[in-house]
Amino acid sequence: MRETALTSRHKALGAKMVEFAGYNMPVSYSGLNDEHVTVRTKLGIFDVSHMGEFFIKGPGALDLIQGVTSNDASVLVPGKAQYSCLPNDKGGIVDDLLVYCMGKDNYMLVVNASNIEKDWNWISSHNKTGVDMKNASDEYSLMAIQGPRAVSVLAKLTPVDLTAIPYYSFAVGKFCGFDDVIISNTGYTGAGGFEIYCKNEQAGKIWDSILEAGKDEGIKPIGLGARDTLRLEMAFCLYGNDIDDTTSPIEAGLGWITKFTKDFTNSAKLKEQKEKGVSRKLVGFTMVDRGIPRHGYEITDVGGNNVGVVTSGTQSPSLQKAIGLGYVKTELAKPGNEIFIKIRENLLRATVVKIPFFKAE
């Protein structure tokens, strides 16, 4: 297994370590529920250095990005980022990603850890004009500091005005005494906060400094377990669960990042899906009967007929009830409809609901 620049610190803090996307990563420290509530009410720090960073620069950079991503990167100006996906040529998704505009003809793409090589090869195969591409994934560490107290704590460590960085925006500046650190407001928890992109050799000092700056505010290190429950309460898609090579962005409710003002991979087919409709849709649901839905569980109608599949599910720490995402036949996708989750041969009642599950105050 590969390690991040912070692995020794996780072990010293008593983290439970697991393999994730080929990396030795912390899944929990004090316990999933405690860590989840800490992020919702105070703040926590995550190591997500396993994520990948690609830099695409120079003439043709925007054209390449426009051709391989579903969203319209031409609207980005320096300091802005957008959520997007890489459609494949069969109607599915290679990966979902973030596109950062670092400057004129200068972009950073942030991709999922499990797809770094896959994404690099996919984008490279479409680079017909020799655009300058660099895979800097092994050079960068990434920390997410999430929670309502994140701004006040991080403000102690940087001269950058964090309140001037709105959602899906970022700044490059001094942080913990280091220059050119990327401070980004693109969180995956719905709890507010920032992500810090830095060089590996800077990661240890930055991690320690953030924990020290936040100790009076109740900061805790947070594992990947709580990251998953936090994102699920917001109904944010997880690649490999809710979206993959077989799910289209239209089916997944990602029409808002699928812009047909340009041509991109498989755009004609996806446009046809949007106009004519799809046979299944990704929905959120809450359990009525007692039981926790899990990835891969069958969704049925009242007669036990298969109508879909659960893609993500958990017992929500914030809502104190079981929630899930899954694909169902389009006629059952309306909020209020009753569906059934097959758990150990039992059909348990659930209700389709409007997402996100958790509404931030």
CSV table of C-alpha atoms in Angstrom, one decimal:
chain,number,residue,atom,x,y,z
A,1,MET,CA,0.0,0.0,0.0
A,2,ARG,CA,1.1,3.5,-0.7
A,3,GLU,CA,1.3,6.1,2.1
A,4,THR,CA,0.6,9.8,2.2
A,5,ALA,CA,3.0,12.4,3.8
A,6,LEU,CA,0.8,12.2,6.9
A,7,THR,CA,0.5,8.5,7.4
A,8,SER,CA,2.9,8.4,10.4
A,9,ARG,CA,0.8,11.1,12.1
A,10,HIS,CA,-2.5,9.2,11.7
A,11,LYS,CA,-0.9,6.1,13.3
A,12,ALA,CA,0.5,8.2,16.2
A,13,LEU,CA,-3.0,9.6,16.7
A,14,GLY,CA,-4.4,6.0,17.0
A,15,ALA,CA,-6.3,6.0,13.7
A,16,LYS,CA,-7.8,2.8,12.4
A,17,MET,CA,-6.1,2.4,9.1
A,18,VAL,CA,-7.5,0.6,6.0
A,19,GLU,CA,-6.6,0.2,2.4
A,20,PHE,CA,-8.4,2.7,0.1
A,21,ALA,CA,-7.6,3.1,-3.6
A,22,GLY,CA,-4.2,1.6,-3.0
A,23,TYR,CA,-3.4,3.9,-0.1
A,24,ASN,CA,-3.1,3.2,3.6
A,25,MET,CA,-5.7,5.7,4.9
A,26,PRO,CA,-7.4,6.5,8.3
A,27,VAL,CA,-11.0,5.3,8.3
A,28,SER,CA,-11.7,6.5,11.9
A,29,TYR,CA,-10.0,7.9,15.0
A,30,SER,CA,-12.5,8.5,17.9
A,31,GLY,CA,-15.4,6.7,16.1
A,32,LEU,CA,-17.6,7.5,13.1
A,33,ASN,CA,-20.5,9.1,14.9
A,34,ASP,CA,-18.3,11.3,17.1
A,35,GLU,CA,-16.2,12.5,14.1
A,36,HIS,CA,-19.4,13.1,12.0
A,37,VAL,CA,-21.0,15.3,14.7
A,38,THR,CA,-17.7,17.1,15.3
A,39,VAL,CA,-17.6,18.3,11.6
A,40,ARG,CA,-21.3,19.3,11.7
A,41,THR,CA,-21.0,21.3,14.9
A,42,LYS,CA,-17.3,22.3,15.3
A,43,LEU,CA,-14.6,21.4,12.8
A,44,GLY,CA,-12.5,18.5,11.7
A,45,ILE,CA,-9.4,17.9,9.5
A,46,PHE,CA,-9.2,15.2,6.9
A,47,ASP,CA,-6.2,13.8,5.0
A,48,VAL,CA,-7.3,13.4,1.4
A,49,SER,CA,-3.9,13.4,-0.1
A,50,HIS,CA,-4.7,10.3,-2.1
A,51,MET,CA,-6.6,12.4,-4.6
A,52,GLY,CA,-4.9,13.2,-7.9
A,53,GLU,CA,-3.8,16.5,-9.4
A,54,PHE,CA,-3.2,17.1,-13.1
A,55,PHE,CA,-2.0,20.4,-14.5
A,56,ILE,CA,-3.0,21.3,-18.1
A,57,LYS,CA,-1.3,24.4,-19.4
A,58,GLY,CA,-0.7,26.5,-22.5
A,59,PRO,CA,-2.3,26.9,-25.9
A,60,GLY,CA,-5.1,24.4,-26.4
A,61,ALA,CA,-5.5,23.6,-22.7
A,62,LEU,CA,-9.1,24.9,-22.6
A,63,ASP,CA,-10.0,23.2,-25.8
A,64,LEU,CA,-8.8,19.9,-24.5
A,65,ILE,CA,-10.7,20.3,-21.2
A,66,GLN,CA,-13.9,21.4,-23.1
A,67,GLY,CA,-13.7,18.3,-25.2
A,68,VAL,CA,-13.3,15.7,-22.4
A,69,THR,CA,-15.5,17.3,-19.6
A,70,SER,CA,-19.3,17.8,-19.5
A,71,ASN,CA,-19.4,21.2,-17.8
A,72,ASP,CA,-18.5,24.4,-19.6
A,73,ALA,CA,-15.0,25.4,-18.5
A,74,SER,CA,-15.0,28.5,-20.7
A,75,VAL,CA,-16.9,30.4,-18.0
A,76,LEU,CA,-14.1,29.9,-15.5
A,77,VAL,CA,-11.9,32.8,-14.6
A,78,PRO,CA,-8.8,32.7,-12.4
A,79,GLY,CA,-9.8,31.8,-8.8
A,80,LYS,CA,-12.9,29.9,-9.8
A,81,ALA,CA,-13.5,26.1,-9.9
A,82,GLN,CA,-16.3,23.9,-11.1
A,83,TYR,CA,-17.6,20.4,-10.6
A,84,SER,CA,-17.6,18.3,-13.8
A,85,CYS,CA,-17.3,14.8,-15.1
A,86,LEU,CA,-15.5,12.9,-17.9
A,87,PRO,CA,-18.1,11.2,-20.0
A,88,ASN,CA,-17.1,8.0,-21.7
A,89,ASP,CA,-18.1,7.1,-25.3
A,90,LYS,CA,-20.7,4.5,-24.1
A,91,GLY,CA,-23.0,6.7,-22.1
A,92,GLY,CA,-21.3,6.3,-18.7
A,93,ILE,CA,-18.8,8.3,-16.7
A,94,VAL,CA,-15.0,7.8,-16.6
A,95,ASP,CA,-14.8,9.9,-13.4
A,96,ASP,CA,-16.1,13.0,-11.7
A,97,LEU,CA,-13.6,15.8,-11.0
A,98,LEU,CA,-13.0,19.4,-10.1
A,99,VAL,CA,-11.6,21.9,-12.7
A,100,TYR,CA,-9.6,24.8,-11.3
A,101,CYS,CA,-8.7,27.8,-13.4
A,102,MET,CA,-5.3,28.8,-12.1
A,103,GLY,CA,-4.7,31.5,-14.8
A,104,LYS,CA,-5.0,32.1,-18.5
A,105,ASP,CA,-4.5,28.7,-20.3
A,106,ASN,CA,-3.6,27.2,-16.9
A,107,TYR,CA,-5.9,24.6,-15.2
A,108,MET,CA,-5.7,22.1,-12.4
A,109,LEU,CA,-7.9,19.0,-12.5
A,110,VAL,CA,-8.5,17.1,-9.3
A,111,VAL,CA,-9.5,13.5,-9.8
A,112,ASN,CA,-10.5,10.5,-7.6
A,113,ALA,CA,-7.6,8.5,-6.2
A,114,SER,CA,-8.8,5.2,-7.6
A,115,ASN,CA,-9.0,6.7,-11.1
A,116,ILE,CA,-5.7,8.6,-11.4
A,117,GLU,CA,-4.1,6.3,-14.0
A,118,LYS,CA,-7.4,5.7,-15.8
A,119,ASP,CA,-8.2,9.4,-16.0
A,120,TRP,CA,-4.7,10.3,-17.1
A,121,ASN,CA,-4.8,7.8,-19.9
A,122,TRP,CA,-8.3,8.9,-21.0
A,123,ILE,CA,-7.4,12.6,-21.2
A,124,SER,CA,-4.1,11.8,-22.8
A,125,SER,CA,-5.8,9.8,-25.5
A,126,HIS,CA,-7.8,12.9,-26.5
A,127,ASN,CA,-4.8,15.2,-26.4
A,128,LYS,CA,-4.3,15.4,-30.2
A,129,THR,CA,-2.5,18.7,-30.3
A,130,GLY,CA,0.3,18.2,-27.8
A,131,VAL,CA,-1.1,20.3,-24.9
A,132,ASP,CA,1.2,20.4,-22.0
A,133,MET,CA,0.0,17.9,-19.3
A,134,LYS,CA,1.6,17.1,-16.0
A,135,ASN,CA,0.5,14.5,-13.5
A,136,ALA,CA,1.6,16.0,-10.2
A,137,SER,CA,-0.4,13.7,-7.9
A,138,ASP,CA,2.7,12.3,-6.2
A,139,GLU,CA,3.9,15.8,-5.3
A,140,TYR,CA,0.9,17.2,-3.6
A,141,SER,CA,-0.8,16.7,-0.3
A,142,LEU,CA,-4.4,17.7,0.3
A,143,MET,CA,-6.2,18.4,3.6
A,144,ALA,CA,-9.8,19.3,4.1
A,145,ILE,CA,-10.8,21.4,7.1
A,146,GLN,CA,-14.5,21.2,7.4
A,147,GLY,CA,-17.1,22.6,9.8
A,148,PRO,CA,-18.6,25.9,11.0
A,149,ARG,CA,-15.5,26.9,12.9
A,150,ALA,CA,-13.1,26.3,10.1
A,151,VAL,CA,-12.8,29.9,8.9
A,152,SER,CA,-12.0,31.3,12.3
A,153,VAL,CA,-9.3,28.7,13.0
A,154,LEU,CA,-7.7,28.8,9.6
A,155,ALA,CA,-7.6,32.7,9.6
A,156,LYS,CA,-4.9,32.4,12.3
A,157,LEU,CA,-2.6,30.7,9.8
A,158,THR,CA,-2.9,32.9,6.7
A,159,PRO,CA,-3.1,36.6,5.7
A,160,VAL,CA,-5.5,35.6,2.9
A,161,ASP,CA,-9.1,36.9,3.6
A,162,LEU,CA,-11.0,33.6,3.8
A,163,THR,CA,-14.3,35.3,4.0
A,164,ALA,CA,-13.6,36.6,0.4
A,165,ILE,CA,-13.5,33.1,-1.0
A,166,PRO,CA,-17.0,32.0,-1.9
A,167,TYR,CA,-18.1,28.4,-2.6
A,168,TYR,CA,-16.3,26.9,-5.6
A,169,SER,CA,-13.6,29.6,-5.5
A,170,PHE,CA,-10.0,29.5,-4.3
A,171,ALA,CA,-7.0,31.7,-3.6
A,172,VAL,CA,-3.3,31.0,-3.9
A,173,GLY,CA,-1.2,32.6,-1.1
A,174,LYS,CA,0.8,32.2,2.1
A,175,PHE,CA,-0.3,29.6,4.6
A,176,CYS,CA,1.6,28.6,7.7
A,177,GLY,CA,4.5,30.5,6.3
A,178,PHE,CA,4.6,28.7,3.0
A,179,ASP,CA,4.1,30.5,-0.3
A,180,ASP,CA,1.8,29.4,-3.2
A,181,VAL,CA,-0.5,27.2,-1.1
A,182,ILE,CA,-3.9,26.7,-2.7
A,183,ILE,CA,-6.8,27.5,-0.4
A,184,SER,CA,-10.0,26.2,-1.9
A,185,ASN,CA,-13.7,26.4,-0.9
A,186,THR,CA,-15.0,23.2,-2.6
A,187,GLY,CA,-16.0,21.0,0.3
A,188,TYR,CA,-17.6,17.6,0.2
A,189,THR,CA,-19.4,17.7,3.5
A,190,GLY,CA,-22.0,20.5,3.4
A,191,ALA,CA,-20.5,21.8,6.7
A,192,GLY,CA,-18.4,24.7,5.2
A,193,GLY,CA,-14.7,25.0,5.3
A,194,PHE,CA,-11.6,24.8,3.1
A,195,GLU,CA,-9.2,22.5,1.3
A,196,ILE,CA,-5.5,23.1,1.5
A,197,TYR,CA,-3.3,21.9,-1.4
A,198,CYS,CA,0.4,22.0,-0.6
A,199,LYS,CA,3.7,20.2,-1.5
A,200,ASN,CA,4.3,16.9,0.4
A,201,GLU,CA,7.2,18.4,2.3
A,202,GLN,CA,5.0,21.1,3.8
A,203,ALA,CA,2.1,18.8,4.8
A,204,GLY,CA,3.4,17.7,8.2
A,205,LYS,CA,3.9,21.3,9.5
A,206,ILE,CA,0.6,22.4,8.1
A,207,TRP,CA,-1.3,19.5,9.6
A,208,ASP,CA,0.3,20.1,13.0
A,209,SER,CA,-0.3,23.8,12.9
A,210,ILE,CA,-4.0,23.4,12.0
A,211,LEU,CA,-4.6,21.0,14.9
A,212,GLU,CA,-2.8,23.4,17.3
A,213,ALA,CA,-4.8,26.4,16.0
A,214,GLY,CA,-8.0,24.6,16.4
A,215,LYS,CA,-7.5,22.8,19.8
A,216,ASP,CA,-9.6,25.4,21.7
A,217,GLU,CA,-12.4,25.1,19.1
A,218,GLY,CA,-12.7,21.3,19.5
A,219,ILE,CA,-10.9,20.3,16.3
A,220,LYS,CA,-10.4,16.5,15.7
A,221,PRO,CA,-8.8,14.5,12.9
A,222,ILE,CA,-11.6,12.8,10.8
A,223,GLY,CA,-11.4,9.6,8.9
A,224,LEU,CA,-12.8,8.4,5.6
A,225,GLY,CA,-15.8,6.8,7.4
A,226,ALA,CA,-17.3,10.1,8.5
A,227,ARG,CA,-16.4,11.7,5.2
A,228,ASP,CA,-18.7,9.1,3.5
A,229,THR,CA,-21.6,9.7,5.9
A,230,LEU,CA,-21.2,13.5,5.7
A,231,ARG,CA,-21.2,13.4,1.8
A,232,LEU,CA,-24.2,11.0,1.8
A,233,GLU,CA,-26.3,13.3,4.0
A,234,MET,CA,-25.7,15.9,1.2
A,235,ALA,CA,-26.5,13.4,-1.5
A,236,PHE,CA,-23.1,14.1,-3.1
A,237,CYS,CA,-22.2,11.3,-5.6
A,238,LEU,CA,-19.4,8.9,-4.8
A,239,TYR,CA,-17.6,7.5,-7.9
A,240,GLY,CA,-17.7,3.7,-7.9
A,241,ASN,CA,-21.0,3.7,-5.9
A,242,ASP,CA,-23.5,6.2,-7.3
A,243,ILE,CA,-21.8,6.9,-10.6
A,244,ASP,CA,-19.5,4.7,-12.7
A,245,ASP,CA,-18.7,3.6,-16.3
A,246,THR,CA,-22.3,2.5,-16.8
A,247,THR,CA,-24.3,5.4,-15.3
A,248,SER,CA,-24.9,8.5,-17.4
A,249,PRO,CA,-24.8,12.0,-15.9
A,250,ILE,CA,-28.4,12.5,-16.9
A,251,GLU,CA,-29.5,9.4,-15.0
A,252,ALA,CA,-27.4,10.5,-12.0
A,253,GLY,CA,-29.1,13.9,-11.7
A,254,LEU,CA,-26.0,15.6,-13.0
A,255,GLY,CA,-27.7,17.4,-15.9
A,256,TRP,CA,-26.7,20.7,-14.2
A,257,ILE,CA,-23.0,19.9,-15.0
A,258,THR,CA,-23.8,18.6,-18.5
A,259,LYS,CA,-23.8,21.7,-20.8
A,260,PHE,CA,-24.8,21.3,-24.4
A,261,THR,CA,-23.5,24.7,-25.5
A,262,LYS,CA,-20.4,22.8,-26.7
A,263,ASP,CA,-19.4,19.5,-28.1
A,264,PHE,CA,-17.7,16.9,-25.8
A,265,THR,CA,-17.4,13.2,-25.6
A,266,ASN,CA,-20.7,11.5,-26.3
A,267,SER,CA,-22.6,14.8,-26.0
A,268,ALA,CA,-25.0,14.0,-28.8
A,269,LYS,CA,-26.2,10.8,-27.0
A,270,LEU,CA,-26.4,12.6,-23.7
A,271,LYS,CA,-28.4,15.4,-25.2
A,272,GLU,CA,-30.8,12.9,-26.7
A,273,GLN,CA,-31.2,11.4,-23.2
A,274,LYS,CA,-32.0,14.8,-21.7
A,275,GLU,CA,-34.6,15.6,-24.4
A,276,LYS,CA,-36.3,12.2,-24.5
A,277,GLY,CA,-35.9,11.1,-20.9
A,278,VAL,CA,-34.2,8.1,-19.3
A,279,SER,CA,-35.6,4.9,-18.0
A,280,ARG,CA,-34.0,5.1,-14.5
A,281,LYS,CA,-33.0,7.9,-12.2
A,282,LEU,CA,-30.8,8.3,-9.1
A,283,VAL,CA,-33.0,9.1,-6.1
A,284,GLY,CA,-32.7,9.7,-2.4
A,285,PHE,CA,-34.8,7.7,0.0
A,286,THR,CA,-35.3,7.3,3.7
A,287,MET,CA,-36.2,4.0,5.4
A,288,VAL,CA,-39.7,3.6,7.0
A,289,ASP,CA,-39.1,0.1,8.4
A,290,ARG,CA,-36.1,-0.6,10.5
A,291,GLY,CA,-33.0,-1.5,8.5
A,292,ILE,CA,-29.9,0.0,6.9
A,293,PRO,CA,-29.6,0.0,3.1
A,294,ARG,CA,-26.3,-1.0,1.7
A,295,HIS,CA,-24.6,-0.7,-1.7
A,296,GLY,CA,-25.9,-3.4,-4.0
A,297,TYR,CA,-29.1,-4.1,-2.2
A,298,GLU,CA,-32.1,-4.7,-4.5
A,299,ILE,CA,-34.9,-2.2,-4.7
A,300,THR,CA,-38.4,-3.6,-5.4
A,301,ASP,CA,-42.0,-2.6,-5.8
A,302,VAL,CA,-44.7,-3.8,-3.3
A,303,GLY,CA,-45.0,-7.0,-5.3
A,304,GLY,CA,-41.3,-7.8,-4.9
A,305,ASN,CA,-40.5,-7.0,-8.6
A,306,ASN,CA,-37.0,-5.5,-9.1
A,307,VAL,CA,-37.1,-1.8,-9.9
A,308,GLY,CA,-33.6,-0.7,-9.1
A,309,VAL,CA,-30.5,-1.0,-6.9
A,310,VAL,CA,-29.1,0.8,-3.8
A,311,THR,CA,-25.9,2.6,-4.5
A,312,SER,CA,-25.1,4.1,-1.1
A,313,GLY,CA,-26.7,3.8,2.3
A,314,THR,CA,-26.1,4.5,6.0
A,315,GLN,CA,-27.6,5.3,9.3
A,316,SER,CA,-27.5,9.1,9.3
A,317,PRO,CA,-25.8,10.5,12.4
A,318,SER,CA,-27.3,13.9,11.9
A,319,LEU,CA,-30.9,12.7,11.2
A,320,GLN,CA,-30.9,9.6,13.3
A,321,LYS,CA,-32.5,7.5,10.5
A,322,ALA,CA,-31.4,5.3,7.7
A,323,ILE,CA,-30.9,7.0,4.3
A,324,GLY,CA,-29.8,5.9,0.9
A,325,LEU,CA,-29.3,6.7,-2.8
A,326,GLY,CA,-30.3,4.3,-5.6
A,327,TYR,CA,-31.4,4.0,-9.1
A,328,VAL,CA,-35.1,3.3,-9.7
A,329,LYS,CA,-37.4,3.2,-12.7
A,330,THR,CA,-38.2,6.8,-13.7
A,331,GLU,CA,-41.9,6.3,-12.9
A,332,LEU,CA,-41.0,5.7,-9.2
A,333,ALA,CA,-38.5,8.6,-8.9
A,334,LYS,CA,-41.0,11.2,-7.6
A,335,PRO,CA,-40.6,12.2,-3.9
A,336,GLY,CA,-43.3,10.6,-1.8
A,337,ASN,CA,-43.3,7.3,-3.8
A,338,GLU,CA,-43.1,4.1,-1.8
A,339,ILE,CA,-40.3,1.6,-2.6
A,340,PHE,CA,-38.9,-1.5,-0.9
A,341,ILE,CA,-35.4,-2.4,0.0
A,342,LYS,CA,-34.6,-6.1,0.1
A,343,ILE,CA,-32.6,-6.8,3.2
A,344,ARG,CA,-32.0,-10.5,4.1
A,345,GLU,CA,-34.9,-11.6,2.0
A,346,ASN,CA,-37.2,-9.1,3.8
A,347,LEU,CA,-38.9,-6.3,1.8
A,348,LEU,CA,-38.6,-3.2,4.0
A,349,ARG,CA,-40.5,0.0,3.2
A,350,ALA,CA,-38.8,3.2,2.2
A,351,THR,CA,-39.9,6.5,0.8
A,352,VAL,CA,-38.4,8.5,-2.1
A,353,VAL,CA,-37.5,12.0,-0.8
A,354,LYS,CA,-36.1,15.2,-2.1
A,355,ILE,CA,-32.4,15.6,-1.7
A,356,PRO,CA,-30.2,16.7,0.0
A,357,PHE,CA,-31.2,14.8,3.2
A,358,PHE,CA,-29.5,17.2,5.5
A,359,LYS,CA,-30.4,20.9,5.2
A,360,ALA,CA,-27.7,23.2,6.6
A,361,GLU,CA,-29.0,26.1,8.6
